[in-house]
Amino acid sequence: MLSGEKILITGPAGQIAFPLTEYLARDNEVWGIARFGTAGERERVDALGVTTRRVDLGAGQFDEIPDDFTYVLHLAAFLGEGLDYDHALRVNAEGTGLLLQHCRKAKAALVMSTASVLKPHEDPHHVYREDAPLGDANIAYAQTYSVSKTAEEAVARYCARAFDLPVVIARMNASYGSYGNGGLPGIHLAAVRAGEPVVTRWDPCMYSPIHQDDINTQTEALLAAASVPATIVNWGGDEPVSVQEWAAYMGELTGKGATVEVREQPGTLRGQVLDATRRRSFTGPCAVDWRTGIRRIHDETARDQTA
């Protein structure tokens, strides 16, 4: 793992970023910047030994932030309701450019993108390589997300070439973990425990889920893969699995069974199966298979409920 580095992480209180920040803060000097709009967020990150600052990426004001970081992990993003594309582009695209300009002395920067930049394909089992067509995933709860994240990728690619800054753009799939924050599988497990239906878009609805432990341990290798021009890589797990499959497994673990309710959303991704070939060439295989990962979430939440 990385050691003795000075690392800047954006959005350190987020689902993926918080456990990654905790992991990296053990052996590195870590700074975390965000708006910290939710009560207690900043204090939670401070408790990890991280130096925090309130920064609005869209404003691009980094007066209180040094420029001598060795690595930058840009995980913050605007993911909100409504059709304010101007705001989404200002934060996700322009904010990324201003951040990388400020940190252009770094050894490398990882910019986290999303599988939602991909053009929907009618085959739910279609495997997306990094050179797959891009498009609008039409996310109902965040309609500006796909377009603004595609713009973010373009800006990050420009920054790599303009500033001679090695960049890796990692398209995240369905992340989940055992840190009291289980991502989409965690949300579905909570529904199964409560005797409620698991709601999804399609039958089957495919993902390439990746456990937080693998995200943490693969970060160093992905930073090492950063380049000029930028490297694009799918950041998902090695095993395609449907919501229907993992819900059924959750039903077995809880002993309650599981019901999946399909509410079709035309124009959305029917599947997010990512080709992991390039990622594995950098990181090697994932250490946590999806059944093991979901069982960990189940066991930890079961202990919490009985404690």
XYZ file of C-alpha atoms in Angstrom:
307
model
C 0.000 0.000 0.000
C 1.025 3.625 -0.410
C 3.240 4.915 2.384
C 4.856 8.253 3.208
C 2.949 10.150 0.526
C 1.063 13.438 0.718
C -2.372 12.682 -0.705
C -5.348 14.908 -1.473
C -8.768 13.234 -1.490
C -11.907 15.054 -2.593
C -15.242 14.101 -1.050
C -13.622 12.165 1.835
C -16.915 11.624 3.665
C -18.464 9.761 0.730
C -19.505 6.119 0.470
C -16.339 5.012 -1.316
C -14.025 7.811 -0.237
C -14.433 7.539 3.548
C -13.146 3.973 3.951
C -10.459 4.680 1.341
C -9.433 7.778 3.273
C -9.310 5.742 6.483
C -7.173 3.115 4.752
C -4.675 5.611 3.315
C -4.467 7.813 6.406
C -2.756 5.006 8.343
C 0.557 5.481 6.514
C 0.287 8.781 4.633
C -0.337 12.469 5.170
C -3.875 12.835 3.880
C -5.837 15.995 3.206
C -9.561 15.916 2.518
C -11.606 18.647 0.862
C -15.355 18.930 0.412
C -18.260 21.248 1.129
C -19.050 19.118 4.225
C -22.692 20.107 4.036
C -24.026 17.410 6.361
C -23.702 17.799 10.109
C -20.885 15.711 11.579
C -19.246 14.839 8.241
C -16.135 16.915 8.711
C -15.657 15.809 12.307
C -15.892 12.176 11.232
C -13.112 12.674 8.684
C -11.037 14.750 11.117
C -11.144 11.823 13.537
C -9.141 9.766 11.041
C -6.201 12.132 11.442
C -6.944 13.828 8.127
C -6.393 17.536 7.516
C -9.703 18.882 6.220
C -10.733 22.084 4.478
C -14.101 23.312 3.236
C -13.848 23.755 -0.523
C -16.488 24.198 -3.209
C -14.970 22.618 -6.316
C -17.259 24.603 -8.579
C -15.891 27.853 -7.155
C -12.330 26.706 -7.785
C -10.854 28.529 -4.803
C -7.891 26.589 -3.420
C -6.207 29.366 -1.434
C -6.032 27.222 1.724
C -4.856 24.099 -0.106
C -1.143 23.427 -0.774
C -0.022 22.442 -4.244
C 2.677 19.911 -3.344
C 0.595 16.731 -3.123
C 2.244 13.630 -4.516
C -1.100 12.024 -5.402
C -4.638 13.283 -5.997
C -7.723 11.101 -5.625
C -10.709 12.968 -7.042
C -13.823 11.140 -5.866
C -16.189 14.064 -5.182
C -19.060 14.616 -7.597
C -22.367 16.406 -7.910
C -25.111 13.784 -8.039
C -28.439 15.507 -7.579
C -31.977 15.844 -8.802
C -33.232 18.342 -11.338
C -32.119 19.531 -14.759
C -29.556 22.173 -13.815
C -26.886 21.058 -16.278
C -25.028 24.336 -15.813
C -24.420 23.554 -12.137
C -23.556 19.911 -12.815
C -21.004 20.872 -15.459
C -19.563 23.614 -13.255
C -18.885 21.148 -10.426
C -18.114 17.890 -12.204
C -16.285 19.217 -15.284
C -14.951 22.681 -14.530
C -14.238 21.776 -10.903
C -12.134 18.826 -12.021
C -10.099 21.021 -14.344
C -9.467 23.657 -11.706
C -8.469 20.991 -9.168
C -6.000 19.293 -11.510
C -4.574 22.648 -12.546
C -3.884 23.467 -8.905
C -2.349 20.021 -8.271
C -0.437 19.699 -11.531
C 2.852 19.007 -9.682
C 1.550 15.633 -8.451
C 3.057 12.317 -9.490
C -0.389 11.175 -10.622
C -4.111 11.794 -10.256
C -6.989 9.336 -10.155
C -10.287 10.770 -11.384
C -13.248 8.591 -10.524
C -15.823 8.413 -13.274
C -18.776 6.056 -13.564
C -20.228 3.283 -15.699
C -23.158 5.656 -16.176
C -21.225 7.394 -18.978
C -21.811 4.321 -21.152
C -24.399 4.199 -23.924
C -27.225 1.809 -22.955
C -27.212 -1.491 -24.844
C -30.313 -3.634 -25.347
C -28.497 -6.814 -24.230
C -28.297 -6.875 -20.397
C -25.281 -9.199 -20.610
C -23.360 -6.941 -22.996
C -19.753 -6.518 -21.818
C -18.455 -2.940 -21.987
C -14.813 -2.365 -22.799
C -13.147 0.976 -22.161
C -13.620 1.964 -25.816
C -17.392 1.331 -25.745
C -19.687 4.103 -27.037
C -20.665 6.752 -24.522
C -24.176 8.047 -23.966
C -26.761 9.233 -21.468
C -27.775 6.576 -18.937
C -30.927 8.566 -18.067
C -30.640 8.114 -14.316
C -34.025 9.044 -12.908
C -32.768 10.495 -9.619
C -29.754 12.316 -11.149
C -30.567 13.303 -14.698
C -27.509 15.517 -15.215
C -25.030 12.936 -13.958
C -24.106 11.015 -17.102
C -23.557 14.063 -19.274
C -21.575 15.973 -16.658
C -19.363 12.970 -15.878
C -18.595 12.500 -19.582
C -17.593 16.154 -19.622
C -15.441 15.526 -16.540
C -13.601 12.765 -18.385
C -12.920 15.109 -21.303
C -11.558 17.810 -18.993
C -9.369 15.290 -17.146
C -7.982 14.063 -20.469
C -7.178 17.643 -21.446
C -5.441 18.293 -18.110
C -3.205 15.252 -18.503
C -1.890 16.575 -21.801
C -1.885 20.291 -20.965
C -0.094 19.940 -17.612
C 1.901 16.772 -18.383
C 0.098 15.260 -15.383
C -0.299 11.456 -15.379
C -4.027 10.754 -15.022
C -6.065 7.578 -14.676
C -9.821 7.835 -15.210
C -11.526 4.950 -13.416
C -15.145 4.144 -14.281
C -16.688 2.820 -11.086
C -19.360 0.133 -11.157
C -21.475 -0.985 -8.187
C -19.257 -0.493 -5.143
C -20.154 -1.957 -1.777
C -18.452 -2.667 1.502
C -18.574 -3.606 5.151
C -18.128 -0.199 6.703
C -21.710 0.499 7.713
C -22.162 1.729 4.156
C -22.983 -1.117 1.842
C -23.777 0.659 -1.421
C -26.538 -0.733 -3.636
C -26.196 -4.325 -2.329
C -26.380 -2.948 1.209
C -29.582 -1.068 0.405
C -31.063 -4.242 -1.043
C -30.017 -6.317 1.971
C -31.792 -3.835 4.241
C -34.942 -4.253 2.147
C -34.754 -8.054 2.392
C -34.282 -7.884 6.169
C -37.317 -5.612 6.437
C -39.465 -7.952 4.346
C -39.716 -5.340 1.597
C -39.249 -5.946 -2.133
C -35.918 -5.264 -3.789
C -36.675 -2.734 -6.515
C -34.652 -2.723 -9.732
C -34.953 -1.496 -13.337
C -34.746 -4.638 -15.453
C -34.900 -8.439 -15.381
C -32.076 -9.257 -15.238
C -30.333 -6.084 -14.057
C -26.615 -6.789 -14.319
C -23.648 -5.278 -12.487
C -19.946 -5.920 -11.911
C -19.894 -5.221 -8.155
C -16.590 -4.498 -6.454
C -15.948 -4.695 -2.712
C -14.419 -1.775 -0.826
C -11.447 -3.911 0.255
C -10.521 -4.372 -3.402
C -11.038 -0.675 -4.097
C -8.645 0.171 -1.279
C -5.915 -2.252 -2.285
C -6.179 -1.541 -6.025
C -5.810 2.226 -5.702
C -2.005 2.177 -5.649
C -1.807 0.068 -8.813
C -4.272 2.302 -10.632
C -2.265 5.387 -9.708
C 0.808 3.621 -11.079
C -1.099 3.115 -14.340
C -1.774 6.846 -14.729
C -0.288 8.268 -17.900
C -0.136 11.076 -20.444
C -2.437 10.863 -22.392
C -4.794 9.691 -19.656
C -5.435 5.998 -19.009
C -9.107 4.943 -19.065
C -9.990 1.856 -17.012
C -13.131 0.059 -15.916
C -13.192 -0.203 -12.118
C -15.549 -3.048 -11.391
C -15.341 -6.553 -10.014
C -14.392 -9.714 -11.869
C -17.817 -11.394 -11.642
C -20.983 -10.256 -13.419
C -24.036 -10.724 -11.211
C -27.646 -9.610 -11.411
C -29.714 -7.903 -8.747
C -31.981 -10.953 -8.924
C -29.040 -13.264 -8.102
C -27.715 -11.292 -5.173
C -31.218 -10.717 -3.793
C -31.853 -14.460 -3.837
C -28.585 -15.017 -1.970
C -29.574 -12.377 0.576
C -32.856 -14.211 1.038
C -30.935 -17.396 1.823
C -28.610 -15.661 4.286
C -31.433 -13.970 6.190
C -33.785 -16.957 5.984
C -36.537 -14.581 4.883
C -36.497 -15.107 1.146
C -36.453 -12.194 -1.257
C -38.912 -10.605 -3.654
C -37.617 -8.547 -6.580
C -39.909 -5.922 -8.049
C -39.003 -4.740 -11.553
C -39.960 -1.191 -12.484
C -38.714 -0.706 -16.008
C -36.986 2.580 -16.826
C -36.706 2.975 -20.613
C -33.457 4.498 -21.813
C -31.419 3.357 -18.819
C -28.579 0.844 -18.743
C -30.026 -2.673 -18.789
C -26.719 -3.987 -17.572
C -23.349 -2.721 -16.398
C -21.056 -5.663 -17.046
C -17.572 -4.196 -17.352
C -14.672 -5.869 -19.112
C -12.081 -6.216 -16.337
C -9.180 -7.246 -18.581
C -7.371 -3.914 -18.501
C -7.938 -3.402 -14.783
C -6.644 -6.885 -13.965
C -3.494 -6.157 -15.995
C -2.778 -3.356 -13.504
C -4.161 -4.727 -10.241
C -4.421 -8.479 -10.598
C -7.698 -10.245 -9.739
C -10.107 -9.093 -7.059
C -9.663 -10.734 -3.660
C -13.320 -10.609 -2.584
C -15.914 -12.506 -4.645
C -19.471 -11.156 -4.565
C -20.909 -13.888 -2.333
C -18.168 -13.427 0.245
C -18.641 -9.676 0.177
C -22.398 -9.831 0.641
C -22.019 -12.408 3.394
C -19.700 -9.986 5.194
C -22.327 -7.235 5.035
C -24.950 -9.671 6.282
C -22.822 -10.897 9.171
C -21.772 -7.410 10.261
C -25.305 -5.982 10.179
C -26.580 -9.077 12.015
C -24.028 -8.483 14.775
C -25.002 -4.814 14.957
C -28.672 -5.736 15.380
C -27.932 -8.154 18.227
C -25.328 -6.015 19.992
